[in-house]
PDB file of C-alpha atoms in Angstrom:
ATOM      1  CA  MET A 139       8.555   0.598  17.721  1.00 89.00           C
ATOM      2  CA  SER A 140       6.439   1.218  14.619  1.00 97.00           C
ATOM      3  CA  VAL A 141       7.600  -0.050  11.229  1.00 98.00           C
ATOM      4  CA  PHE A 142       7.203   3.560  10.078  1.00 98.00           C
ATOM      5  CA  THR A 143       5.212   6.686  10.810  1.00 98.00           C
ATOM      6  CA  GLY A 144       3.947   9.115   8.180  1.00 98.00           C
ATOM      7  CA  ALA A 145       3.239   8.405   4.511  1.00 98.00           C
ATOM      8  CA  GLY A 146       4.443   5.232   2.842  1.00 98.00           C
ATOM      9  CA  VAL A 147       3.994   4.935  -0.918  1.00 99.00           C
ATOM     10  CA  ALA A 148       2.323   1.890  -2.428  1.00 98.00           C
ATOM     11  CA  VAL A 149       4.556   2.258  -5.443  1.00 99.00           C
ATOM     12  CA  ILE A 150       3.670   1.317  -9.004  1.00 98.00           C
ATOM     13  CA  THR A 151       5.649  -1.228 -11.010  1.00 98.00           C
ATOM     14  CA  PRO A 152       6.695   0.538 -14.245  1.00 98.00           C
ATOM     15  CA  MET A 153       6.744  -1.623 -17.349  1.00 98.00           C
ATOM     16  CA  TYR A 154       8.016  -1.469 -20.895  1.00 98.00           C
ATOM     17  CA  ASP A 155       5.548  -1.581 -23.777  1.00 97.00           C
ATOM     18  CA  ASN A 156       6.151  -5.336 -24.070  1.00 96.00           C
ATOM     19  CA  GLY A 157       5.010  -5.827 -20.477  1.00 95.00           C
ATOM     20  CA  GLU A 158       8.394  -6.513 -18.927  1.00 97.00           C
ATOM     21  CA  VAL A 159       9.327  -4.744 -15.688  1.00 98.00           C
ATOM     22  CA  ASN A 160      11.242  -1.494 -16.271  1.00 98.00           C
ATOM     23  CA  TYR A 161      13.786  -1.650 -13.457  1.00 98.00           C
ATOM     24  CA  GLU A 162      15.638   1.467 -14.569  1.00 98.00           C
ATOM     25  CA  GLU A 163      12.488   3.556 -14.247  1.00 98.00           C
ATOM     26  CA  LEU A 164      11.581   1.887 -10.956  1.00 98.00           C
ATOM     27  CA  GLY A 165      14.958   2.999  -9.643  1.00 98.00           C
ATOM     28  CA  ARG A 166      14.317   6.576 -10.761  1.00 98.00           C
ATOM     29  CA  ILE A 167      10.898   6.541  -9.085  1.00 98.00           C
ATOM     30  CA  LEU A 168      12.305   5.194  -5.820  1.00 98.00           C
ATOM     31  CA  GLU A 169      15.002   7.884  -5.758  1.00 98.00           C
ATOM     32  CA  ASP A 170      12.396  10.582  -6.410  1.00 98.00           C
ATOM     33  CA  GLN A 171      10.175   9.273  -3.630  1.00 98.00           C
ATOM     34  CA  ILE A 172      13.022   9.385  -1.126  1.00 98.00           C
ATOM     35  CA  ALA A 173      14.013  12.884  -2.288  1.00 98.00           C
ATOM     36  CA  HIS A 174      10.443  14.070  -1.694  1.00 98.00           C
ATOM     37  CA  LYS A 175      10.212  12.820   1.907  1.00 98.00           C
ATOM     38  CA  THR A 176       8.254   9.591   1.505  1.00 98.00           C
ATOM     39  CA  ASP A 177       8.557   7.722   4.795  1.00 98.00           C
ATOM     40  CA  ALA A 178       8.469   4.124   3.517  1.00 98.00           C
ATOM     41  CA  ILE A 179       8.343   2.133   0.280  1.00 99.00           C
ATOM     42  CA  ILE A 180       5.655  -0.517  -0.095  1.00 99.00           C
ATOM     43  CA  ILE A 181       6.667  -2.679  -3.041  1.00 98.00           C
ATOM     44  CA  CYS A 182       4.560  -5.265  -4.887  1.00 98.00           C
ATOM     45  CA  GLY A 183       1.241  -4.362  -3.347  1.00 97.00           C
ATOM     46  CA  THR A 184      -2.043  -3.913  -5.202  1.00 96.00           C
ATOM     47  CA  THR A 185      -0.735  -0.720  -6.814  1.00 98.00           C
ATOM     48  CA  GLY A 186       2.374  -2.598  -7.918  1.00 98.00           C
ATOM     49  CA  GLU A 187       0.271  -5.117  -9.871  1.00 98.00           C
ATOM     50  CA  ALA A 188       1.604  -7.993  -7.780  1.00 97.00           C
ATOM     51  CA  SER A 189      -1.314 -10.208  -8.783  1.00 95.00           C
ATOM     52  CA  THR A 190      -0.078 -10.357 -12.398  1.00 97.00           C
ATOM     53  CA  LEU A 191       3.634 -10.707 -11.653  1.00 98.00           C
ATOM     54  CA  SER A 192       5.090 -14.207 -11.725  1.00 97.00           C
ATOM     55  CA  HIS A 193       6.622 -15.376  -8.447  1.00 97.00           C
ATOM     56  CA  GLU A 194      10.084 -14.839  -9.938  1.00 97.00           C
ATOM     57  CA  GLU A 195       9.252 -11.292 -11.086  1.00 98.00           C
ATOM     58  CA  HIS A 196       7.550 -10.527  -7.771  1.00 98.00           C
ATOM     59  CA  LEU A 197      10.657 -11.445  -5.817  1.00 98.00           C
ATOM     60  CA  ASP A 198      13.030  -9.791  -8.282  1.00 98.00           C
ATOM     61  CA  VAL A 199      11.127  -6.495  -7.926  1.00 98.00           C
ATOM     62  CA  ILE A 200      11.252  -6.788  -4.125  1.00 98.00           C
ATOM     63  CA  ARG A 201      14.986  -7.526  -4.195  1.00 98.00           C
ATOM     64  CA  TYR A 202      15.647  -4.628  -6.553  1.00 98.00           C
ATOM     65  CA  ALA A 203      13.752  -2.149  -4.361  1.00 98.00           C
ATOM     66  CA  ILE A 204      15.546  -3.287  -1.209  1.00 98.00           C
ATOM     67  CA  GLN A 205      18.948  -2.930  -2.866  1.00 98.00           C
ATOM     68  CA  LYS A 206      18.082   0.443  -4.396  1.00 98.00           C
ATOM     69  CA  VAL A 207      16.681   1.960  -1.210  1.00 98.00           C
ATOM     70  CA  ALA A 208      19.625   0.577   0.786  1.00 98.00           C
ATOM     71  CA  LYS A 209      18.062   1.081   4.232  1.00 98.00           C
ATOM     72  CA  ARG A 210      17.516   4.821   3.779  1.00 98.00           C
ATOM     73  CA  ILE A 211      13.841   4.294   4.607  1.00 98.00           C
ATOM     74  CA  PRO A 212      11.915   1.084   5.374  1.00 98.00           C
ATOM     75  CA  VAL A 213      10.954  -1.212   2.513  1.00 99.00           C
ATOM     76  CA  ILE A 214       7.802  -3.233   3.113  1.00 99.00           C
ATOM     77  CA  ALA A 215       7.221  -6.120   0.732  1.00 99.00           C
ATOM     78  CA  GLY A 216       3.763  -7.161  -0.362  1.00 98.00           C
ATOM     79  CA  THR A 217       3.755 -10.944   0.068  1.00 98.00           C
ATOM     80  CA  GLY A 218       0.087 -11.831   0.376  1.00 98.00           C
ATOM     81  CA  SER A 219      -1.643 -14.592  -1.553  1.00 97.00           C
ATOM     82  CA  ASN A 220      -4.890 -16.518  -1.487  1.00 96.00           C
ATOM     83  CA  CYS A 221      -2.710 -19.586  -0.902  1.00 98.00           C
ATOM     84  CA  THR A 222      -1.128 -19.772   2.557  1.00 98.00           C
ATOM     85  CA  GLU A 223       1.825 -21.803   1.284  1.00 98.00           C
ATOM     86  CA  THR A 224       2.570 -19.184  -1.372  1.00 98.00           C
ATOM     87  CA  ALA A 225       2.313 -16.326   1.139  1.00 98.00           C
ATOM     88  CA  VAL A 226       4.751 -18.169   3.411  1.00 98.00           C
ATOM     89  CA  TYR A 227       7.202 -18.669   0.529  1.00 98.00           C
ATOM     90  CA  LEU A 228       7.057 -15.049  -0.640  1.00 98.00           C
ATOM     91  CA  SER A 229       7.406 -13.765   2.926  1.00 98.00           C
ATOM     92  CA  GLN A 230      10.413 -15.958   3.652  1.00 98.00           C
ATOM     93  CA  GLU A 231      12.112 -14.850   0.441  1.00 98.00           C
ATOM     94  CA  ALA A 232      11.383 -11.189   1.205  1.00 98.00           C
ATOM     95  CA  GLU A 233      12.949 -11.612   4.631  1.00 98.00           C
ATOM     96  CA  LYS A 234      16.043 -13.221   3.075  1.00 98.00           C
ATOM     97  CA  ALA A 235      16.280 -10.275   0.680  1.00 98.00           C
ATOM     98  CA  GLY A 236      16.339  -7.809   3.580  1.00 98.00           C
ATOM     99  CA  ALA A 237      12.779  -6.458   3.706  1.00 99.00           C
ATOM    100  CA  ASP A 238      12.029  -4.447   6.832  1.00 98.00           C
ATOM    101  CA  ALA A 239       8.489  -5.862   7.032  1.00 99.00           C
ATOM    102  CA  VAL A 240       5.863  -7.608   4.919  1.00 99.00           C
ATOM    103  CA  LEU A 241       2.351  -6.518   4.015  1.00 99.00           C
ATOM    104  CA  VAL A 242       0.000  -9.510   3.849  1.00 98.00           C
ATOM    105  CA  VAL A 243      -3.444  -9.085   2.319  1.00 98.00           C
ATOM    106  CA  THR A 244      -6.413 -11.222   3.270  1.00 98.00           C
ATOM    107  CA  PRO A 245      -6.746 -14.311   1.059  1.00 97.00           C
ATOM    108  CA  TYR A 246      -8.808 -13.149  -1.914  1.00 95.00           C
ATOM    109  CA  TYR A 247     -11.559 -15.205  -3.555  1.00 94.00           C
ATOM    110  CA  ASN A 248     -11.412 -18.004  -0.968  1.00 94.00           C
ATOM    111  CA  LYS A 249     -13.513 -16.014   1.546  1.00 93.00           C
ATOM    112  CA  ALA A 250     -11.839 -17.480   4.618  1.00 97.00           C
ATOM    113  CA  THR A 251     -13.702 -17.526   7.929  1.00 98.00           C
ATOM    114  CA  GLN A 252     -12.339 -15.511  10.844  1.00 98.00           C
ATOM    115  CA  ASN A 253     -10.795 -18.695  12.248  1.00 98.00           C
ATOM    116  CA  GLY A 254      -9.305 -19.331   8.827  1.00 98.00           C
ATOM    117  CA  LEU A 255      -7.812 -15.837   8.832  1.00 98.00           C
ATOM    118  CA  LYS A 256      -6.290 -16.434  12.262  1.00 98.00           C
ATOM    119  CA  ARG A 257      -4.639 -19.606  11.014  1.00 98.00           C
ATOM    120  CA  HIS A 258      -3.530 -18.085   7.693  1.00 98.00           C
ATOM    121  CA  PHE A 259      -1.889 -15.002   9.175  1.00 98.00           C
ATOM    122  CA  SER A 260      -0.401 -16.964  12.069  1.00 98.00           C
ATOM    123  CA  GLU A 261       1.246 -19.466   9.716  1.00 98.00           C
ATOM    124  CA  VAL A 262       2.709 -16.683   7.572  1.00 98.00           C
ATOM    125  CA  ALA A 263       3.961 -14.655  10.527  1.00 98.00           C
ATOM    126  CA  ASN A 264       5.402 -17.652  12.354  1.00 98.00           C
ATOM    127  CA  SER A 265       7.438 -18.564   9.264  1.00 98.00           C
ATOM    128  CA  ILE A 266       9.477 -15.337   9.448  1.00 98.00           C
ATOM    129  CA  HIS A 267      11.051 -13.041  12.019  1.00 98.00           C
ATOM    130  CA  ILE A 268      10.354  -9.591  10.558  1.00 98.00           C
ATOM    131  CA  PRO A 269       7.189  -7.551  11.295  1.00 98.00           C
ATOM    132  CA  VAL A 270       3.909  -8.350   9.563  1.00 99.00           C
ATOM    133  CA  ILE A 271       1.344  -5.716   8.584  1.00 99.00           C
ATOM    134  CA  LEU A 272      -2.136  -7.119   7.975  1.00 98.00           C
ATOM    135  CA  TYR A 273      -3.948  -5.680   4.960  1.00 98.00           C
ATOM    136  CA  ASN A 274      -7.722  -5.409   5.116  1.00 98.00           C
ATOM    137  CA  VAL A 275      -9.353  -4.431   1.817  1.00 98.00           C
ATOM    138  CA  PRO A 276     -12.658  -6.326   1.647  1.00 97.00           C
ATOM    139  CA  GLY A 277     -13.848  -4.410  -1.419  1.00 95.00           C
ATOM    140  CA  ARG A 278     -11.162  -6.183  -3.457  1.00 94.00           C
ATOM    141  CA  THR A 279     -10.827  -9.494  -1.649  1.00 96.00           C
ATOM    142  CA  GLY A 280     -14.362 -10.301  -0.516  1.00 95.00           C
ATOM    143  CA  CYS A 281     -12.953 -10.969   2.955  1.00 96.00           C
ATOM    144  CA  ASN A 282     -13.060  -8.678   5.999  1.00 98.00           C
ATOM    145  CA  ILE A 283     -10.801  -8.870   9.051  1.00 98.00           C
ATOM    146  CA  GLN A 284     -13.114  -8.274  11.993  1.00 98.00           C
ATOM    147  CA  PRO A 285     -11.713  -6.081  14.795  1.00 98.00           C
ATOM    148  CA  GLU A 286     -11.724  -8.989  17.228  1.00 98.00           C
ATOM    149  CA  THR A 287      -9.677 -11.070  14.792  1.00 98.00           C
ATOM    150  CA  ALA A 288      -7.065  -8.366  14.236  1.00 98.00           C
ATOM    151  CA  VAL A 289      -6.680  -7.865  17.977  1.00 98.00           C
ATOM    152  CA  TRP A 290      -6.416 -11.618  18.604  1.00 98.00           C
ATOM    153  CA  LEU A 291      -3.656 -11.854  16.013  1.00 98.00           C
ATOM    154  CA  ALA A 292      -1.745  -8.889  17.447  1.00 98.00           C
ATOM    155  CA  LYS A 293      -1.942 -10.319  20.949  1.00 98.00           C
ATOM    156  CA  ASN A 294      -1.118 -13.925  20.059  1.00 98.00           C
ATOM    157  CA  VAL A 295       1.475 -13.603  17.275  1.00 98.00           C
ATOM    158  CA  GLU A 296       4.496 -11.572  18.326  1.00 98.00           C
ATOM    159  CA  ASN A 297       5.485 -10.150  14.948  1.00 98.00           C
ATOM    160  CA  ILE A 298       1.993  -9.169  13.766  1.00 98.00           C
ATOM    161  CA  VAL A 299       2.332  -5.532  14.658  1.00 98.00           C
ATOM    162  CA  ALA A 300       0.093  -3.434  12.406  1.00 98.00           C
ATOM    163  CA  ILE A 301      -2.868  -3.306  10.047  1.00 98.00           C
ATOM    164  CA  LYS A 302      -3.482  -1.370   6.850  1.00 98.00           C
ATOM    165  CA  GLU A 303      -7.196  -0.590   6.959  1.00 98.00           C
ATOM    166  CA  ALA A 304      -8.828   0.009   3.591  1.00 98.00           C
ATOM    167  CA  SER A 305     -12.328  -1.101   4.464  1.00 98.00           C
ATOM    168  CA  GLY A 306     -13.509   2.507   4.525  1.00 97.00           C
ATOM    169  CA  ASN A 307     -15.601   1.613   7.570  1.00 98.00           C
ATOM    170  CA  ILE A 308     -14.666   4.211  10.171  1.00 98.00           C
ATOM    171  CA  SER A 309     -16.985   2.641  12.765  1.00 98.00           C
ATOM    172  CA  GLN A 310     -15.246  -0.713  12.386  1.00 98.00           C
ATOM    173  CA  ILE A 311     -11.839   0.948  12.614  1.00 98.00           C
ATOM    174  CA  ALA A 312     -12.867   2.842  15.748  1.00 98.00           C
ATOM    175  CA  LYS A 313     -13.993  -0.423  17.328  1.00 98.00           C
ATOM    176  CA  LEU A 314     -10.683  -2.019  16.384  1.00 98.00           C
ATOM    177  CA  MET A 315      -8.710   0.722  18.108  1.00 98.00           C
ATOM    178  CA  ARG A 316     -10.894   0.546  21.202  1.00 98.00           C
ATOM    179  CA  LEU A 317     -10.429  -3.213  21.491  1.00 98.00           C
ATOM    180  CA  ALA A 318      -6.729  -3.041  20.641  1.00 98.00           C
ATOM    181  CA  ASP A 319      -5.880  -0.564  23.387  1.00 94.00           C
ATOM    182  CA  GLY A 320      -2.503   0.055  21.791  1.00 96.00           C
ATOM    183  CA  CYS A 321      -1.554  -3.514  20.836  1.00 98.00           C
ATOM    184  CA  ILE A 322      -1.584  -2.880  17.070  1.00 98.00           C
ATOM    185  CA  ASP A 323      -0.445  -0.011  14.853  1.00 98.00           C
ATOM    186  CA  LEU A 324      -2.953   1.344  12.356  1.00 98.00           C
ATOM    187  CA  TYR A 325      -2.325   2.738   8.865  1.00 98.00           C
ATOM    188  CA  SER A 326      -4.935   4.240   6.581  1.00 98.00           C
ATOM    189  CA  GLY A 327      -5.309   2.392   3.306  1.00 98.00           C
ATOM    190  CA  ASN A 328      -7.434   5.168   1.812  1.00 98.00           C
ATOM    191  CA  ASP A 329      -5.994   8.542   0.831  1.00 98.00           C
ATOM    192  CA  ASP A 330      -9.252  10.327   1.602  1.00 98.00           C
ATOM    193  CA  GLN A 331      -9.211   9.050   5.204  1.00 98.00           C
ATOM    194  CA  ILE A 332      -5.686   9.865   6.393  1.00 98.00           C
ATOM    195  CA  VAL A 333      -6.763  12.432   8.978  1.00 98.00           C
ATOM    196  CA  PRO A 334      -9.858  10.553  10.213  1.00 98.00           C
ATOM    197  CA  ILE A 335      -7.840   7.383  10.759  1.00 98.00           C
ATOM    198  CA  MET A 336      -4.926   9.216  12.375  1.00 98.00           C
ATOM    199  CA  SER A 337      -7.441  10.855  14.711  1.00 98.00           C
ATOM    200  CA  LEU A 338      -8.283   7.356  15.928  1.00 98.00           C
ATOM    201  CA  GLY A 339      -4.633   6.670  16.702  1.00 98.00           C
ATOM    202  CA  GLY A 340      -3.282   5.798  13.257  1.00 98.00           C
ATOM    203  CA  LYS A 341       0.422   6.076  12.540  1.00 98.00           C
ATOM    204  CA  GLY A 342       0.010   7.289   8.962  1.00 98.00           C
ATOM    205  CA  VAL A 343      -0.992   6.046   5.531  1.00 98.00           C
ATOM    206  CA  ILE A 344       0.015   3.492   2.917  1.00 98.00           C
ATOM    207  CA  SER A 345      -0.763   5.678  -0.028  1.00 98.00           C
ATOM    208  CA  VAL A 346      -1.544   5.607  -3.742  1.00 98.00           C
ATOM    209  CA  LEU A 347      -1.605   9.422  -3.849  1.00 98.00           C
ATOM    210  CA  SER A 348       2.055   9.453  -2.808  1.00 98.00           C
ATOM    211  CA  ASN A 349       3.028   8.144  -6.242  1.00 98.00           C
ATOM    212  CA  VAL A 350       2.120  11.504  -7.801  1.00 98.00           C
ATOM    213  CA  ALA A 351       2.297  13.799  -4.774  1.00 98.00           C
ATOM    214  CA  PRO A 352       4.840  12.299  -2.362  1.00 98.00           C
ATOM    215  CA  GLU A 353       5.814  15.402  -0.422  1.00 98.00           C
ATOM    216  CA  GLN A 354       2.233  16.656  -0.191  1.00 98.00           C
ATOM    217  CA  THR A 355       1.048  13.318   1.221  1.00 98.00           C
ATOM    218  CA  HIS A 356       3.973  13.209   3.631  1.00 98.00           C
ATOM    219  CA  ASN A 357       2.987  16.682   4.814  1.00 98.00           C
ATOM    220  CA  ILE A 358      -0.587  15.613   5.599  1.00 98.00           C
ATOM    221  CA  ALA A 359       0.672  12.942   7.975  1.00 98.00           C
ATOM    222  CA  ALA A 360       3.620  14.950   9.275  1.00 98.00           C
ATOM    223  CA  ALA A 361       1.452  17.922  10.263  1.00 98.00           C
ATOM    224  CA  PHE A 362      -0.863  15.615  12.214  1.00 98.00           C
ATOM    225  CA  LEU A 363       2.045  13.893  13.952  1.00 98.00           C
ATOM    226  CA  GLU A 364       3.466  17.311  14.863  1.00 98.00           C
ATOM    227  CA  GLY A 365       0.165  18.281  16.482  1.00 98.00           C
ATOM    228  CA  ASP A 366      -1.008  20.712  13.807  1.00 98.00           C
ATOM    229  CA  VAL A 367      -4.340  19.024  13.159  1.00 98.00           C
ATOM    230  CA  ARG A 368      -5.835  22.099  11.483  1.00 98.00           C
ATOM    231  CA  LYS A 369      -3.054  22.193   8.870  1.00 98.00           C
ATOM    232  CA  SER A 370      -3.263  18.427   8.365  1.00 98.00           C
ATOM    233  CA  CYS A 371      -6.993  18.676   7.800  1.00 98.00           C
ATOM    234  CA  GLU A 372      -6.579  21.543   5.318  1.00 98.00           C
ATOM    235  CA  LEU A 373      -4.035  19.547   3.337  1.00 98.00           C
ATOM    236  CA  GLN A 374      -6.272  16.473   3.421  1.00 98.00           C
ATOM    237  CA  LEU A 375      -9.247  18.418   2.067  1.00 98.00           C
ATOM    238  CA  GLN A 376      -7.138  19.987  -0.691  1.00 98.00           C
ATOM    239  CA  ALA A 377      -6.171  16.493  -1.888  1.00 98.00           C
ATOM    240  CA  LEU A 378      -9.692  15.017  -1.908  1.00 98.00           C
ATOM    241  CA  ASP A 379     -10.554  15.633  -5.558  1.00 98.00           C
ATOM    242  CA  LEU A 380      -7.271  14.152  -6.735  1.00 98.00           C
ATOM    243  CA  ALA A 381      -7.619  11.189  -4.379  1.00 98.00           C
ATOM    244  CA  ASP A 382     -11.105  10.576  -5.782  1.00 98.00           C
ATOM    245  CA  ALA A 383      -9.843  10.822  -9.371  1.00 98.00           C
ATOM    246  CA  LEU A 384      -7.125   8.276  -8.623  1.00 98.00           C
ATOM    247  CA  PHE A 385      -9.884   5.797  -7.842  1.00 97.00           C
ATOM    248  CA  CYS A 386     -12.390   6.697 -10.564  1.00 97.00           C
ATOM    249  CA  GLU A 387     -11.432   3.333 -12.052  1.00 98.00           C
ATOM    250  CA  VAL A 388      -9.910   0.377 -10.268  1.00 97.00           C
ATOM    251  CA  ASN A 389      -6.423   0.938  -8.820  1.00 98.00           C
ATOM    252  CA  PRO A 390      -3.784   1.091 -10.327  1.00 98.00           C
ATOM    253  CA  ILE A 391      -5.318   2.093 -13.669  1.00 98.00           C
ATOM    254  CA  PRO A 392      -5.621   5.827 -12.843  1.00 98.00           C
ATOM    255  CA  VAL A 393      -2.324   6.180 -10.980  1.00 98.00           C
ATOM    256  CA  LYS A 394      -0.344   4.632 -13.825  1.00 98.00           C
ATOM    257  CA  LYS A 395      -2.069   7.047 -16.191  1.00 98.00           C
ATOM    258  CA  ALA A 396      -1.196   9.898 -13.848  1.00 98.00           C
ATOM    259  CA  MET A 397       2.445   8.861 -13.680  1.00 98.00           C
ATOM    260  CA  ASN A 398       2.625   8.742 -17.458  1.00 98.00           C
ATOM    261  CA  LEU A 399       1.054  12.213 -17.623  1.00 98.00           C
ATOM    262  CA  LEU A 400       3.751  13.463 -15.259  1.00 98.00           C
ATOM    263  CA  GLY A 401       6.427  12.211 -17.625  1.00 98.00           C
ATOM    264  CA  TRP A 402       7.386   8.999 -15.879  1.00 98.00           C
ATOM    265  CA  ALA A 403       7.771   5.898 -18.029  1.00 98.00           C
ATOM    266  CA  ALA A 404       5.149   4.030 -16.044  1.00 98.00           C
ATOM    267  CA  GLY A 405       4.189   2.112 -19.148  1.00 98.00           C
ATOM    268  CA  PRO A 406       1.141  -0.064 -19.690  1.00 98.00           C
ATOM    269  CA  LEU A 407      -0.914  -2.198 -17.352  1.00 98.00           C
ATOM    270  CA  ARG A 408      -0.955  -5.962 -17.379  1.00 96.00           C
ATOM    271  CA  ALA A 409      -4.166  -7.633 -18.497  1.00 96.00           C
ATOM    272  CA  PRO A 410      -6.885  -7.915 -17.394  1.00 97.00           C
ATOM    273  CA  LEU A 411      -6.357  -4.231 -16.499  1.00 97.00           C
ATOM    274  CA  TYR A 412      -6.466  -1.839 -19.471  1.00 96.00           C
ATOM    275  CA  GLU A 413      -6.162   1.860 -20.215  1.00 94.00           C
ATOM    276  CA  MET A 414      -8.781   4.073 -18.580  1.00 96.00           C
ATOM    277  CA  GLU A 415     -11.757   5.481 -20.441  1.00 97.00           C
ATOM    278  CA  GLU A 416     -11.408   8.936 -21.987  1.00 97.00           C
ATOM    279  CA  GLU A 417     -13.902  10.674 -19.695  1.00 97.00           C
ATOM    280  CA  HIS A 418     -12.131   9.331 -16.621  1.00 98.00           C
ATOM    281  CA  ALA A 419      -8.743  10.299 -18.034  1.00 98.00           C
ATOM    282  CA  ALA A 420     -10.045  13.836 -18.519  1.00 98.00           C
ATOM    283  CA  GLN A 421     -11.335  13.879 -14.926  1.00 98.00           C
ATOM    284  CA  LEU A 422      -7.934  12.739 -13.669  1.00 98.00           C
ATOM    285  CA  GLU A 423      -6.007  15.294 -15.723  1.00 98.00           C
ATOM    286  CA  LYS A 424      -8.310  18.084 -14.524  1.00 98.00           C
ATOM    287  CA  ALA A 425      -7.824  17.061 -10.868  1.00 98.00           C
ATOM    288  CA  MET A 426      -4.050  16.938 -11.302  1.00 98.00           C
ATOM    289  CA  LYS A 427      -4.015  20.437 -12.807  1.00 98.00           C
ATOM    290  CA  GLU A 428      -6.250  21.836 -10.071  1.00 98.00           C
ATOM    291  CA  TYR A 429      -4.000  20.267  -7.408  1.00 98.00           C
ATOM    292  CA  GLY A 430      -1.017  21.910  -9.043  1.00 98.00           C
ATOM    293  CA  ILE A 431       1.054  18.891 -10.004  1.00 98.00           C
ATOM    294  CA  LEU A 432       0.462  19.014 -13.766  1.00 96.00           C
TER     295      LEU A 432
END
């Protein structure tokens, strides 16, 4: 059984002006996401600025989200690290807190070999009992999970059950699904590729767009899952300009700006990320207006 199907939100971590986590606003955001049909919460991923949270903050945010959501929809905790020992620790703590699954990114900066990736993900997965979703985003990490490696992991480690693919390489993803022959679930990691990846057998998307358009993103995936591919494609194409604007600077700079524009107290970014440039902010605001959410 899949961890989830449809659109899961890679949710932001709202912060006060002094940089501390704004749990009250996070709670409001989580409630709004559930009310607007989001199918899963992904907490403390890239969009949640996990890389600049301390370990204590990281786990506190995960615990808060799990308690707030209270099993209404799955909560998937981002627990990846470029240190295997740290990823094991975060994953074990997330399991203790009640996470439904963990999302584990490839070790960034280290540039592990494929054999190194097999060992890293195996050690993390074997340290816990809940499902593991691999996260492949080579543009950020400098490390690519080859299709053969992902399939080996799915076949040899019982609780490695899925992969979030954000490589953007449709040919590689197609090869993965051919080799997998159903042994691993696939989620799009790019909002502009929901329909293409679902056409290859994907179960849905782990989405940045869902932060600002949760029901619309849910509908893209839901229409496809219901067999209305034409409608799904239309909705996907309508969202392209906004999806592009949300990545006109590195994630999560634009999406935090967008949330603030929508009236959420998303707050500032943690350094080394800073406010987006004026021309990009104007592009984002224009795309939001044209999409009808601002």
